[in-house]
Coordinates of C-alpha atoms in Angstrom, one line a residue:
Chain A
M1 CA 129.5 135.4 141.8
R2 CA 127.0 132.5 142.3
N3 CA 128.2 132.0 145.8
R4 CA 127.6 135.6 146.7
R5 CA 124.1 135.5 145.4
A6 CA 123.3 132.2 147.1
W7 CA 124.5 134.0 150.3
I8 CA 122.4 137.0 149.9
L9 CA 119.3 134.8 149.2
G10 CA 120.0 133.0 152.3
A11 CA 120.3 136.1 154.3
V12 CA 117.0 137.5 152.9
L13 CA 115.2 134.1 153.6
L14 CA 116.6 134.2 157.1
A15 CA 115.3 137.6 157.6
M16 CA 112.0 136.5 156.5
L17 CA 112.0 133.6 158.8
L18 CA 112.6 135.9 161.8
V19 CA 109.7 138.0 160.8
L20 CA 107.2 135.0 160.2
G21 CA 108.0 133.5 163.4
V22 CA 109.5 130.1 164.4
S23 CA 106.3 128.1 164.2
C24 CA 105.9 128.0 160.4
A25 CA 109.6 128.1 159.9
K26 CA 109.9 124.3 159.0
K27 CA 107.2 124.8 156.2
Q28 CA 109.0 127.6 154.8
V29 CA 112.3 125.8 154.8
T30 CA 111.1 122.8 153.0
T31 CA 109.5 124.7 150.3
A32 CA 112.3 127.2 150.1
E33 CA 112.3 127.1 146.1
P34 CA 112.5 130.9 145.4
G35 CA 109.1 132.3 144.5
M36 CA 107.3 129.0 145.1
E37 CA 105.0 130.5 147.8
M38 CA 105.8 133.9 147.5
T39 CA 103.3 136.5 146.1
A40 CA 104.6 138.6 143.1
E41 CA 105.0 141.7 145.7
E42 CA 107.4 139.4 147.9
A43 CA 109.3 138.1 144.9
A44 CA 109.9 141.8 143.7
A45 CA 110.9 142.8 147.2
Q46 CA 113.3 139.9 147.3
Q47 CA 114.6 140.8 143.9
A48 CA 115.1 144.3 144.9
A49 CA 116.8 143.3 148.1
E50 CA 119.0 141.0 146.1
D51 CA 119.9 143.8 143.7
E52 CA 120.6 146.1 146.2
A53 CA 122.8 143.9 148.1
A54 CA 124.6 143.1 144.9
A55 CA 125.3 146.8 144.1
R56 CA 126.4 147.4 147.9
E57 CA 128.8 144.4 147.4
A58 CA 130.1 146.0 144.0
E59 CA 130.4 149.3 145.5
R60 CA 132.4 147.8 148.4
L61 CA 134.7 146.1 146.2
R62 CA 135.1 149.2 144.1
R63 CA 136.1 151.2 147.1
E64 CA 138.4 148.4 148.1
R65 CA 140.1 148.7 144.8
E66 CA 140.0 152.4 145.0
A67 CA 141.8 152.4 148.4
R68 CA 144.5 150.0 147.1
Y69 CA 145.0 151.9 144.0
R70 CA 145.2 155.2 146.2
A71 CA 147.8 153.5 148.5
E72 CA 149.9 152.4 145.4
A73 CA 149.5 155.8 144.0
A74 CA 150.8 157.6 146.9
E75 CA 154.1 155.8 146.3
M76 CA 154.1 156.6 142.5
S77 CA 155.2 159.9 140.6
A78 CA 152.7 161.9 138.6
E79 CA 154.5 160.8 135.4
A80 CA 154.3 157.0 136.6
L81 CA 150.5 157.4 137.2
R82 CA 149.8 159.1 133.8
Q83 CA 151.8 156.2 132.3
R84 CA 149.8 153.6 134.0
F85 CA 146.5 155.4 133.1
E86 CA 147.6 155.3 129.4
E87 CA 149.3 152.0 129.2
E88 CA 146.6 149.9 130.7
N89 CA 143.9 148.8 128.1
V90 CA 140.3 147.7 128.4
H91 CA 139.6 144.3 126.6
F92 CA 136.7 142.8 125.2
D93 CA 135.3 139.5 124.1
F94 CA 135.2 138.6 120.3
D95 CA 132.4 140.5 118.6
K96 CA 131.4 142.2 121.9
Y97 CA 131.3 145.6 123.3
V98 CA 129.9 144.7 126.8
L99 CA 132.2 145.4 129.6
T100 CA 133.7 142.4 131.5
P101 CA 134.2 142.5 135.4
Q102 CA 137.8 142.7 134.5
A103 CA 137.2 145.6 132.2
M104 CA 135.4 147.4 134.9
M105 CA 138.1 147.1 137.4
V106 CA 140.6 148.7 135.1
L107 CA 138.0 151.4 134.6
D108 CA 137.6 151.9 138.1
E109 CA 141.2 152.9 138.6
K110 CA 141.0 155.3 135.6
A111 CA 137.9 156.8 137.3
V112 CA 139.9 157.6 140.2
Y113 CA 142.8 159.0 138.2
L114 CA 140.5 161.2 136.2
R115 CA 138.7 162.5 139.6
D116 CA 142.1 163.1 141.0
N117 CA 143.4 165.1 137.8
R118 CA 140.4 167.2 136.8
R119 CA 142.4 168.9 134.0
V120 CA 143.1 165.8 132.2
R121 CA 141.1 165.4 128.9
V122 CA 141.1 161.9 127.3
L123 CA 140.9 160.3 123.8
I124 CA 139.4 157.0 124.1
E125 CA 140.3 154.6 121.0
G126 CA 138.1 151.7 120.1
H127 CA 139.8 148.7 118.3
A128 CA 138.9 145.3 117.0
D129 CA 140.8 142.2 116.0
E130 CA 141.4 141.5 112.3
R131 CA 138.6 139.1 111.8
G132 CA 135.5 140.4 109.9
T133 CA 135.4 143.4 107.6
N134 CA 136.8 146.7 108.3
E135 CA 133.4 148.5 108.4
Y136 CA 131.9 146.1 111.0
N137 CA 134.9 146.4 113.0
L138 CA 135.0 150.2 112.8
A139 CA 131.5 150.1 114.2
L140 CA 132.5 147.6 116.8
G141 CA 135.4 150.0 117.7
D142 CA 133.2 152.9 118.2
R143 CA 130.7 150.9 120.6
R144 CA 133.9 149.7 122.6
A145 CA 135.2 153.3 123.0
N146 CA 131.6 154.4 124.0
S147 CA 131.3 151.6 126.5
A148 CA 134.4 152.6 128.2
K149 CA 133.5 156.3 128.2
N150 CA 129.7 155.8 129.4
Y151 CA 131.2 153.7 132.5
L152 CA 133.6 156.4 133.2
I153 CA 130.7 159.1 133.0
K154 CA 128.6 156.9 135.4
S155 CA 131.6 156.8 137.7
G156 CA 131.4 160.6 138.1
V157 CA 133.8 162.0 135.4
D158 CA 132.2 164.8 133.2
A159 CA 131.3 163.7 129.8
S160 CA 132.9 166.9 128.4
R161 CA 136.5 165.5 129.0
F162 CA 136.1 162.6 126.5
T163 CA 136.5 162.2 123.0
T164 CA 136.3 158.9 121.2
I165 CA 137.6 157.5 118.1
S166 CA 137.3 154.1 116.4
Y167 CA 140.2 152.6 114.5
G168 CA 138.5 149.3 113.8
E169 CA 141.2 146.6 112.8
E170 CA 143.6 149.2 111.5
Q171 CA 146.1 149.5 114.5
P172 CA 146.7 146.2 115.9
L173 CA 149.2 146.0 118.8
C174 CA 149.9 142.3 117.7
N175 CA 150.1 140.8 114.3
Q176 CA 149.9 137.1 114.5
R177 CA 146.7 135.2 113.7
N178 CA 145.9 133.5 117.0
E179 CA 143.6 134.3 119.8
S180 CA 146.2 135.4 122.3
C181 CA 147.1 138.0 119.8
W182 CA 143.6 138.8 118.8
S183 CA 142.5 139.4 122.4
K184 CA 145.3 142.0 122.8
N185 CA 143.9 143.8 119.9
R186 CA 140.2 143.9 120.9
R187 CA 140.6 146.9 123.3
A188 CA 139.8 150.4 124.3
Q189 CA 142.8 152.4 124.6
F190 CA 143.3 155.8 126.3
R191 CA 145.5 158.8 125.5
I192 CA 145.7 162.0 127.5
R193 CA 145.3 164.8 125.3
Chain B
M1 CA 118.2 143.4 61.5
N2 CA 121.2 143.6 63.7
C3 CA 119.3 142.1 66.5
R4 CA 117.6 139.4 64.6
R5 CA 121.0 138.2 63.2
S6 CA 122.5 138.3 66.7
R7 CA 119.7 136.2 68.1
K8 CA 120.1 133.6 65.4
F9 CA 123.8 133.5 65.9
R10 CA 123.3 133.2 69.6
T11 CA 121.0 130.0 69.1
Y12 CA 123.8 128.8 66.9
L13 CA 126.2 129.4 69.5
L14 CA 124.2 127.6 72.1
Y15 CA 124.2 124.5 69.9
L16 CA 127.8 124.9 69.3
S17 CA 128.6 125.3 73.1
V18 CA 126.7 122.0 73.8
S19 CA 129.0 120.1 71.5
L20 CA 132.0 122.0 72.9
L21 CA 131.0 121.0 76.3
V22 CA 131.0 117.3 75.6
I23 CA 134.6 117.9 74.3
L24 CA 135.7 120.0 77.2
Q25 CA 134.2 117.4 79.9
A26 CA 136.8 114.9 78.8
T27 CA 139.5 117.2 80.4
P28 CA 138.8 118.1 84.1
A29 CA 137.5 121.3 84.8
A30 CA 140.1 123.4 86.4
S31 CA 138.9 125.3 89.6
R32 CA 135.1 125.0 89.2
L33 CA 133.7 124.5 92.9
Y34 CA 130.2 124.7 92.4
I35 CA 127.8 124.9 89.4
D36 CA 125.5 127.9 89.2
I37 CA 122.0 126.5 88.1
D38 CA 121.3 130.0 87.1
S39 CA 123.6 129.8 84.1
P40 CA 124.6 126.2 83.9
M41 CA 126.8 126.3 80.9
Q42 CA 129.5 128.9 81.1
K43 CA 130.7 127.8 77.6
K44 CA 134.1 129.2 76.2
L45 CA 134.1 130.1 72.6
K46 CA 137.3 129.4 70.7
I47 CA 138.6 132.6 69.0
A48 CA 141.6 133.3 67.0
I49 CA 143.1 136.8 67.0
P50 CA 146.2 136.9 64.8
R51 CA 148.4 139.8 64.9
F52 CA 146.9 142.7 63.1
R53 CA 148.3 143.5 59.4
T54 CA 150.0 146.7 58.5
E55 CA 149.1 148.2 55.2
G56 CA 152.4 149.3 53.7
G57 CA 154.2 149.8 57.1
T58 CA 157.7 149.3 58.1
A59 CA 159.1 146.5 60.3
A60 CA 158.7 148.8 63.3
D61 CA 155.0 149.2 62.5
Q62 CA 154.4 145.5 62.4
L63 CA 155.2 145.3 66.0
I64 CA 152.2 147.6 66.8
G65 CA 150.1 144.9 65.0
R66 CA 151.2 142.1 67.5
E67 CA 150.5 144.5 70.5
L68 CA 147.2 145.3 69.3
A69 CA 146.2 141.6 68.9
E70 CA 147.6 141.0 72.5
I71 CA 145.6 143.9 74.0
L72 CA 142.3 142.2 72.4
S73 CA 143.2 138.7 73.3
N74 CA 144.0 139.7 77.0
A75 CA 140.8 141.5 77.3
L76 CA 138.5 138.8 75.8
D77 CA 140.4 136.2 78.0
F78 CA 139.6 138.2 81.0
S79 CA 135.9 138.1 80.4
G80 CA 136.1 134.2 80.9
L81 CA 133.8 133.6 77.9
F82 CA 136.5 132.9 75.3
Q83 CA 139.4 130.4 74.7
I84 CA 142.1 132.3 72.8
L85 CA 143.8 130.1 70.2
N86 CA 147.4 130.1 70.8
P87 CA 149.1 131.9 67.8
A88 CA 151.7 129.1 67.4
V89 CA 149.4 126.8 65.8
F90 CA 148.2 129.1 63.0
L91 CA 148.7 127.6 59.6
Q92 CA 149.8 130.8 58.1
D93 CA 151.8 133.8 58.7
P94 CA 149.3 136.5 60.0
E95 CA 151.0 138.8 57.5
Q96 CA 150.0 136.7 54.5
M97 CA 146.4 136.1 55.8
G98 CA 143.5 138.0 54.3
V99 CA 141.5 140.5 56.3
E100 CA 138.3 141.1 54.2
L101 CA 135.6 138.3 54.1
Q102 CA 136.4 137.0 50.5
E103 CA 140.1 136.7 51.3
I104 CA 139.8 134.6 54.4
N105 CA 140.5 130.9 54.2
F106 CA 137.7 129.7 56.4
S107 CA 138.5 125.9 56.0
E108 CA 141.9 126.3 57.8
W109 CA 140.3 128.1 60.8
R110 CA 137.6 125.2 60.8
F111 CA 140.2 122.6 60.9
L112 CA 141.7 124.4 63.9
N113 CA 138.1 124.1 65.6
V114 CA 137.8 127.9 65.8
D115 CA 134.4 129.5 66.3
L116 CA 135.4 132.9 65.7
L117 CA 138.0 135.0 64.1
V118 CA 139.3 138.6 64.3
R119 CA 141.3 140.3 61.6
G120 CA 142.7 143.7 62.0
S121 CA 144.5 145.9 59.6
Y122 CA 146.1 149.4 60.1
K123 CA 147.8 152.2 58.5
I124 CA 150.1 154.6 60.4
Q125 CA 150.5 158.3 59.5
G126 CA 152.8 160.0 62.0
D127 CA 151.3 159.6 65.4
L128 CA 147.9 158.7 63.9
M129 CA 146.5 155.4 63.1
V130 CA 143.5 154.2 61.1
L131 CA 142.4 150.9 62.1
T132 CA 139.8 148.6 60.6
V133 CA 138.9 145.5 62.7
R134 CA 136.5 142.8 61.8
L135 CA 134.8 139.8 63.5
Y136 CA 133.9 136.6 61.6
D137 CA 131.9 133.7 62.4
V138 CA 134.0 130.8 61.0
I139 CA 131.4 128.1 60.8
Q140 CA 128.9 130.1 58.8
Q141 CA 131.6 131.9 57.1
K142 CA 130.2 135.3 57.6
R143 CA 131.2 138.6 59.1
L144 CA 129.6 139.8 62.2
L145 CA 131.2 143.1 62.7
R146 CA 133.4 145.6 60.8
K147 CA 134.6 148.8 62.5
T148 CA 137.1 151.6 61.5
Y149 CA 138.6 153.8 63.9
G150 CA 140.9 156.8 63.4
D151 CA 142.8 157.9 66.5
R152 CA 146.3 158.6 67.8
I153 CA 148.5 155.7 68.4
A154 CA 148.8 156.6 72.1
N155 CA 145.0 155.8 72.5
A156 CA 145.3 152.2 70.6
R157 CA 144.6 150.3 73.9
Q158 CA 141.2 152.5 74.3
T159 CA 140.4 151.8 70.9
I160 CA 140.9 148.0 71.0
L161 CA 139.0 147.8 74.3
D162 CA 136.0 149.8 72.5
F163 CA 136.0 146.9 69.8
A164 CA 136.2 144.2 72.6
D165 CA 133.0 145.7 74.0
E166 CA 131.4 145.7 70.6
I167 CA 132.3 142.0 70.3
M168 CA 130.5 141.3 73.7
L169 CA 127.5 143.5 72.2
E170 CA 127.3 141.2 69.4
L171 CA 127.6 138.1 71.0
T172 CA 125.7 138.6 74.2
G173 CA 123.5 141.6 73.6
Q174 CA 125.3 143.5 76.2
R175 CA 128.4 145.5 76.3
G176 CA 131.4 144.1 78.2
I177 CA 133.5 145.5 81.1
F178 CA 136.5 146.7 79.2
Q179 CA 135.8 150.3 79.9
T180 CA 135.4 149.9 83.5
K181 CA 138.0 150.6 86.4
I182 CA 138.2 149.2 89.9
A183 CA 139.2 151.1 93.1
F184 CA 140.8 149.4 96.2
V185 CA 142.9 150.0 99.2
G186 CA 146.6 149.3 98.9
D187 CA 149.3 149.5 101.5
T188 CA 152.5 149.8 99.3
S189 CA 153.5 153.0 101.1
G190 CA 153.1 151.4 104.5
Q191 CA 149.9 153.2 104.8
K192 CA 146.5 152.4 103.4
E193 CA 145.6 154.6 100.6
I194 CA 143.2 154.5 97.6
F195 CA 144.2 153.2 94.3
L196 CA 142.5 153.2 90.7
A197 CA 143.2 150.7 88.1
D198 CA 141.8 149.5 84.8
F199 CA 139.4 146.5 84.9
D200 CA 142.4 144.1 84.2
G201 CA 144.7 145.8 86.8
S202 CA 146.7 147.9 84.4
N203 CA 147.3 151.7 84.6
I204 CA 147.3 151.8 88.4
V205 CA 147.1 155.2 89.8
Q206 CA 147.4 156.2 93.4
L207 CA 144.2 158.3 94.2
T208 CA 144.9 159.4 97.7
H209 CA 148.1 160.5 99.3
N210 CA 146.8 161.0 102.8
R211 CA 149.7 159.2 104.8
N212 CA 147.0 158.0 107.3
I213 CA 144.2 155.5 107.0
S214 CA 142.0 155.5 103.8
L215 CA 139.3 152.8 103.5
S216 CA 136.1 151.5 101.7
P217 CA 136.4 153.1 98.4
A218 CA 132.9 153.4 96.6
W219 CA 132.1 154.5 93.0
S220 CA 129.2 156.8 92.3
A221 CA 126.6 155.7 89.7
D222 CA 127.9 158.0 87.0
G223 CA 131.5 156.8 87.6
K224 CA 132.6 160.3 88.1
K225 CA 133.1 160.3 91.9
I226 CA 134.5 158.2 94.7
S227 CA 133.6 158.2 98.1
Y228 CA 135.8 156.8 100.8
V229 CA 136.6 156.8 104.6
G230 CA 139.6 158.9 105.7
Y231 CA 141.4 159.8 108.9
Q232 CA 142.7 163.1 107.8
K233 CA 141.1 165.1 110.7
N234 CA 141.8 162.4 113.2
S235 CA 138.4 160.7 112.8
P236 CA 136.6 158.5 110.6
D237 CA 135.0 160.8 108.1
L238 CA 133.6 160.3 104.6
Y239 CA 135.2 162.0 101.7
I240 CA 134.2 162.6 98.0
V241 CA 136.6 162.9 95.4
D242 CA 135.6 164.2 91.9
L243 CA 137.7 162.2 89.6
I244 CA 137.3 165.0 86.9
T245 CA 137.8 168.3 88.7
R246 CA 139.8 166.6 91.5
A247 CA 137.7 168.5 94.2
V248 CA 137.5 166.9 97.5
Q249 CA 134.7 167.2 99.9
R250 CA 134.5 166.0 103.5
L251 CA 131.2 164.8 105.2
R252 CA 131.1 164.5 109.0
M253 CA 127.7 163.9 110.7
G254 CA 128.9 162.1 113.8
S255 CA 131.7 160.5 115.5
L256 CA 131.8 157.5 113.0
N257 CA 131.0 158.1 109.4
I258 CA 131.8 155.0 107.4
A259 CA 130.5 152.4 104.8
P260 CA 129.5 154.7 101.9
A261 CA 127.3 153.2 99.1
W262 CA 126.1 155.4 96.4
H263 CA 122.5 155.4 95.4
P264 CA 122.2 153.7 91.9
K265 CA 120.2 156.4 90.2
E266 CA 120.5 159.7 92.5
A267 CA 123.4 161.7 93.7
K268 CA 122.8 160.4 97.2
L269 CA 124.6 157.8 99.5
A270 CA 123.8 155.4 102.2
A271 CA 126.2 155.2 105.1
T272 CA 126.8 154.4 108.7
L273 CA 126.9 157.0 111.2
S274 CA 127.3 157.1 114.9
R275 CA 125.8 160.4 115.9
E276 CA 126.7 162.4 119.0
T277 CA 123.0 162.9 119.7
S278 CA 122.6 159.0 120.4
R279 CA 125.9 157.8 121.0
T280 CA 125.3 154.3 121.6
R281 CA 123.5 154.0 117.9
T282 CA 125.2 153.0 114.7
D283 CA 122.6 153.4 112.2
L284 CA 122.3 153.6 108.4
Y285 CA 121.4 157.1 107.0
L286 CA 120.8 158.3 103.4
L287 CA 122.8 161.4 102.8
D288 CA 123.1 163.9 99.9
V289 CA 126.4 165.1 98.5
Q290 CA 126.5 168.2 100.8
G291 CA 126.4 165.9 103.7
Q292 CA 122.9 166.7 104.7
I293 CA 121.0 163.7 106.1
V294 CA 117.9 162.9 103.8
R295 CA 116.6 160.3 105.9
Q296 CA 117.4 157.9 108.7
L297 CA 117.2 154.3 107.3
T298 CA 117.6 152.0 110.4
N299 CA 116.9 152.7 114.0
S300 CA 118.0 149.9 116.4
W301 CA 120.4 149.4 119.3
S302 CA 122.4 147.1 117.1
I303 CA 125.3 147.8 114.6
D304 CA 124.0 148.3 111.2
V305 CA 126.6 148.7 108.6
S306 CA 127.9 147.9 104.9
P307 CA 125.0 148.9 102.7
S308 CA 124.5 147.7 99.2
W309 CA 121.9 148.9 97.0
S310 CA 119.5 146.9 94.6
P311 CA 120.0 148.0 91.1
D312 CA 116.5 149.8 91.1
G313 CA 117.4 151.8 94.3
R314 CA 114.3 150.5 96.3
K315 CA 116.2 148.0 98.6
L316 CA 119.4 148.0 100.7
A317 CA 121.2 144.9 101.7
Y318 CA 123.3 145.4 105.0
V319 CA 124.9 143.9 107.8
S320 CA 123.3 144.0 111.5
N321 CA 124.0 142.2 114.6
R322 CA 120.5 142.8 116.0
A323 CA 120.0 139.1 116.4
G324 CA 123.2 138.9 118.4
K325 CA 125.8 138.0 115.5
P326 CA 126.4 140.0 112.2
Q327 CA 123.7 138.7 109.6
I328 CA 122.6 140.2 106.4
Y329 CA 119.3 141.9 106.2
V330 CA 117.3 143.5 103.3
L331 CA 115.7 146.8 104.0
D332 CA 112.6 147.7 101.7
L333 CA 112.7 151.5 101.5
D334 CA 109.1 151.9 100.5
T335 CA 107.8 150.1 103.6
G336 CA 110.9 150.8 105.9
R337 CA 110.9 147.2 106.9
S338 CA 114.0 145.0 107.4
T339 CA 113.9 141.2 106.7
R340 CA 116.6 138.9 107.6
L341 CA 118.4 137.2 104.5
T342 CA 121.1 134.9 105.9
F343 CA 120.6 132.0 108.4
E344 CA 123.3 129.9 107.7
G345 CA 126.5 130.6 109.8
D346 CA 127.3 132.9 112.7
Y347 CA 129.0 135.7 110.9
N348 CA 127.8 137.0 107.5
T349 CA 129.0 140.2 106.2
S350 CA 129.8 142.6 103.1
P351 CA 126.9 142.1 100.8
A352 CA 127.1 143.2 97.3
W353 CA 123.9 143.3 95.3
S354 CA 124.5 142.1 91.6
P355 CA 123.9 144.7 88.9
R356 CA 121.4 142.2 87.3
G357 CA 119.5 142.3 90.7
D358 CA 119.2 138.7 90.8
R359 CA 121.8 137.7 93.4
I360 CA 123.4 139.0 96.6
A361 CA 127.0 138.1 97.1
Y362 CA 128.6 138.1 100.6
A363 CA 131.4 136.9 102.9
G364 CA 130.5 134.3 105.5
L365 CA 132.6 132.8 108.3
H366 CA 132.5 128.9 108.6
N367 CA 135.1 126.8 110.4
G368 CA 137.2 129.7 111.1
Q369 CA 137.5 130.7 107.3
F370 CA 135.7 133.5 105.3
D371 CA 134.3 132.2 102.1
I372 CA 132.4 134.0 99.4
Y373 CA 128.6 132.9 98.9
T374 CA 125.8 134.3 96.7
I375 CA 122.0 134.0 97.5
R376 CA 118.9 135.2 95.7
P377 CA 117.4 138.4 97.4
D378 CA 114.4 136.3 98.8
G379 CA 116.9 134.1 100.7
R380 CA 116.7 131.0 98.4
E381 CA 119.5 129.1 96.4
L382 CA 122.5 129.7 98.6
L383 CA 125.7 129.0 96.7
Q384 CA 129.3 128.7 97.9
L385 CA 131.7 130.0 95.5
T386 CA 135.1 129.8 97.3
G387 CA 136.4 127.0 99.6
G388 CA 139.4 125.5 100.8
A389 CA 141.8 128.3 99.9
G390 CA 142.5 130.9 102.7
N391 CA 140.0 133.7 103.6
N392 CA 138.0 135.1 101.0
E393 CA 136.2 138.6 101.5
D394 CA 134.8 141.8 100.2
P395 CA 133.1 140.6 97.0
C396 CA 132.1 143.2 94.3
W397 CA 130.3 142.6 90.9
S398 CA 131.4 143.7 87.4
A399 CA 129.1 146.0 85.5
D400 CA 127.6 143.2 83.4
G401 CA 127.2 140.9 86.6
R402 CA 129.3 138.1 85.1
L403 CA 132.4 138.5 87.2
I404 CA 133.1 138.8 91.0
L405 CA 136.3 140.5 92.3
F406 CA 137.2 139.8 96.0
Q407 CA 140.1 139.8 98.3
S408 CA 141.8 136.7 99.3
D409 CA 144.7 135.7 101.5
R410 CA 145.3 132.2 99.7
Q411 CA 148.7 133.1 98.9
G412 CA 149.6 134.8 102.2
S413 CA 149.0 138.2 102.0
N414 CA 145.6 139.8 101.0
N415 CA 145.4 140.3 97.2
L416 CA 142.6 140.9 94.7
W417 CA 141.1 137.8 92.9
L418 CA 138.4 137.2 90.3
M419 CA 136.0 134.5 89.5
L420 CA 133.1 134.1 87.1
A421 CA 129.7 134.7 88.9
N422 CA 129.3 130.8 89.6
G423 CA 132.7 130.6 91.1
A424 CA 134.5 129.1 88.1
D425 CA 137.9 130.3 86.8
Q426 CA 139.4 131.6 89.9
R427 CA 142.4 133.8 89.2
Q428 CA 144.6 136.5 90.7
L429 CA 144.2 140.1 89.3
R430 CA 147.5 141.0 87.9
L431 CA 148.6 144.2 89.8
N432 CA 152.1 145.3 89.8
L433 CA 152.0 146.6 93.4
R434 CA 153.8 145.5 96.5
G435 CA 152.1 144.9 99.7
S436 CA 148.4 143.8 100.2
Q437 CA 145.2 145.0 98.3
T438 CA 141.8 144.9 100.0
E439 CA 138.2 146.3 99.8
P440 CA 137.7 146.3 95.9
S441 CA 134.8 148.4 94.3
W442 CA 134.1 148.0 90.7
S443 CA 133.0 151.0 88.7
P444 CA 130.2 151.1 86.3
R445 CA 130.8 151.3 82.5
L446 CA 132.7 154.7 82.1
T447 CA 131.6 157.3 79.6
W448 CA 134.5 159.7 80.4
T449 CA 138.1 159.5 79.7
P450 CA 140.0 159.6 82.8
P451 CA 142.7 162.5 83.1

C-alpha cells in the first residue's frame, strides 16, 4: 500500500517536473518534501490525482479478482457457487465494523455472484465474539451486517435484495476462549433466501 | 413514637456494632476486597431465631415451627446484615422457651452475645394457621415488634417474608427485599429463555418458551411487566409480557430493537433501535408501551446501548463507543446533553444506576478480565468490587440498594452471584437449574401476588 502510494507520488512529481521544465528541476527535487513549496491548489490537485490513481488501482485489482473468480466459476456448478457464496464469511477486527481489505475481497466475489444471479435474495447475519455484553454485541453485529450490505450496494447490487439481522454473540461458530476462535466468530454470514 | 424509638435503637446499634467490629477484626474478613467509604461499617447483628412454638399442636405441627424459623433465618442471612446464631448452641429447648416479654430469659441470650431474638408461636386449625411473631432487643430487654397473622399454611413463606421486611423496617427505617423477584436468562433447555425466581433463587418459573433466543429481561417500575428481546419473528424485537394477564406484546421499530429499560415512574421505556431510515445509526429512543417513539434520545454515528435510568427519571446512563471504545456516558434529559462518566480502561459497559441514586455500577475490562465497579454519577470515587475471580458482568441492584446481583464465570460457566454494595460477602445465588444463567434483573418491591 505504502509502496504504491510512493510510486504514485513519484509519478505525479515526475509529471510536474516535465511541465515545469528541466531548468528548475534540480531545485524542485531537492525540496521534494510534499507540499513544501506547493500552493494549496497544487496540493489539492496532487491529492486528487493520488486518490484517483488509488481508486483506479483498486478498481484494476477488483477487475482482476473478478476475472479470476469468473474463470473459476466457469468450472463450477451452480450449486457449488451457491455453496461458496454462503460459506465464505466476512471477518472483522475486535470491536470494529469497518471492512478490512481482506473483507472487501470476499465481498467483491459475492457482488459478482449477485450480479450474475439476479433473482437471489440474501439475508446477511452480523455476529460478534463473546467478549462484552450481549447488548453491545447485538449492536456491533447489526453494524457489521450493514457494513457488508452497504459495500454490496455500492458494488451495484440493488438494496431491496438484502435483509440484515444481528445475532450478537449468540451464535458462535467456535466455542473456545482464544483469539483464533474469537476471530472466526466476528463475522458477517450470508444466507440465500 | 415508633420512629423515635427506632432512631434511639439505631444509635444504640451503632454503639454496639463498633464494639462488635473490634471483636470481628480478630478474625480475618472473609471475601471483602475493597471498603466502601460511603458505608464504612457493614456490621452484622447477631440474631437468634429458635424454632417457632406450637400452641397445643401435634408432633407433626412442631415440624412446621422449625421450617418457619428456617425461612426467616435464611431471609435475614441473605440480607448480609445479620449473623444468625447456630441453634446448636441454644441453652434451652425452644419448646420450653417463653415467647412473651415477661417469659423470656434475657440473661441466657446475653450470655450468648445475642443482640436480637425472634420468638414465634402458632396454632394450626385445618389448613389455616394463626401465627404471632415477636422481635426482642436482648440488651435492653424490650420488645421491638409483635405481629399476628392469620393465613393458609400454604402461604406461610409469604407471611414469614413479610415479617422479615418488618424487621428490616424496624432496624433500618426501610423495608427489605424479601418480597422481590429476579428475572434472568437461562439456557437449561439448550436455548436461552427468560426465567423468574424469588429474591433468594427459590420458586423458579420459566417465563418464556420461545425455543429461540430470548435476552435482556427488564422489570417495569410497578413490577407487573417484563420487557425482553426475542427472536420469535426472526429478528431481534422487543416483547412486553404482562405478568398478571399473561398478555404478550411485540414492539418493532427497526432492524434492531434491543436493550429495554423501563422509566422509573412512567409506563415508558428507553431502548436501542437501529432504524431502516438511518441504517447506520444505533441510537437510544424513548418509547411508549404501544411501541410509538416518544422521543429520540441520542443522535450520533456511534453505537449507543444499555440505558439505565436515574431513580428520578431525569438522567440516563448508557454505553457509547463515540470516542472509539465503549465507555459509559450520562445523558441529562432536560438539556439533552451527554457527558462521559468513565475514563479508566478501554471497555466499560452495562451501567446500572442504584435505586438510591448515589452510585452507578458497571462492568469494565482490565487485563483481559471483566470486573464490577461502582462510581458516583459525577465520576468521582471509583471503586472496584470484584477482582481475581473470573469475569464478572451485568450488575443489577436490589430495591433497597444494599445488594448487587451479577453474572460471574469464576466457577466455569456463567452463574448468578451476589455481594453487598461495597463488594463484601460475595456468594453464589442458590438456583436449582442446570446450565448457565446470565443478564439478571432485580424487581422493585412487589405489591401483587404472582399467579
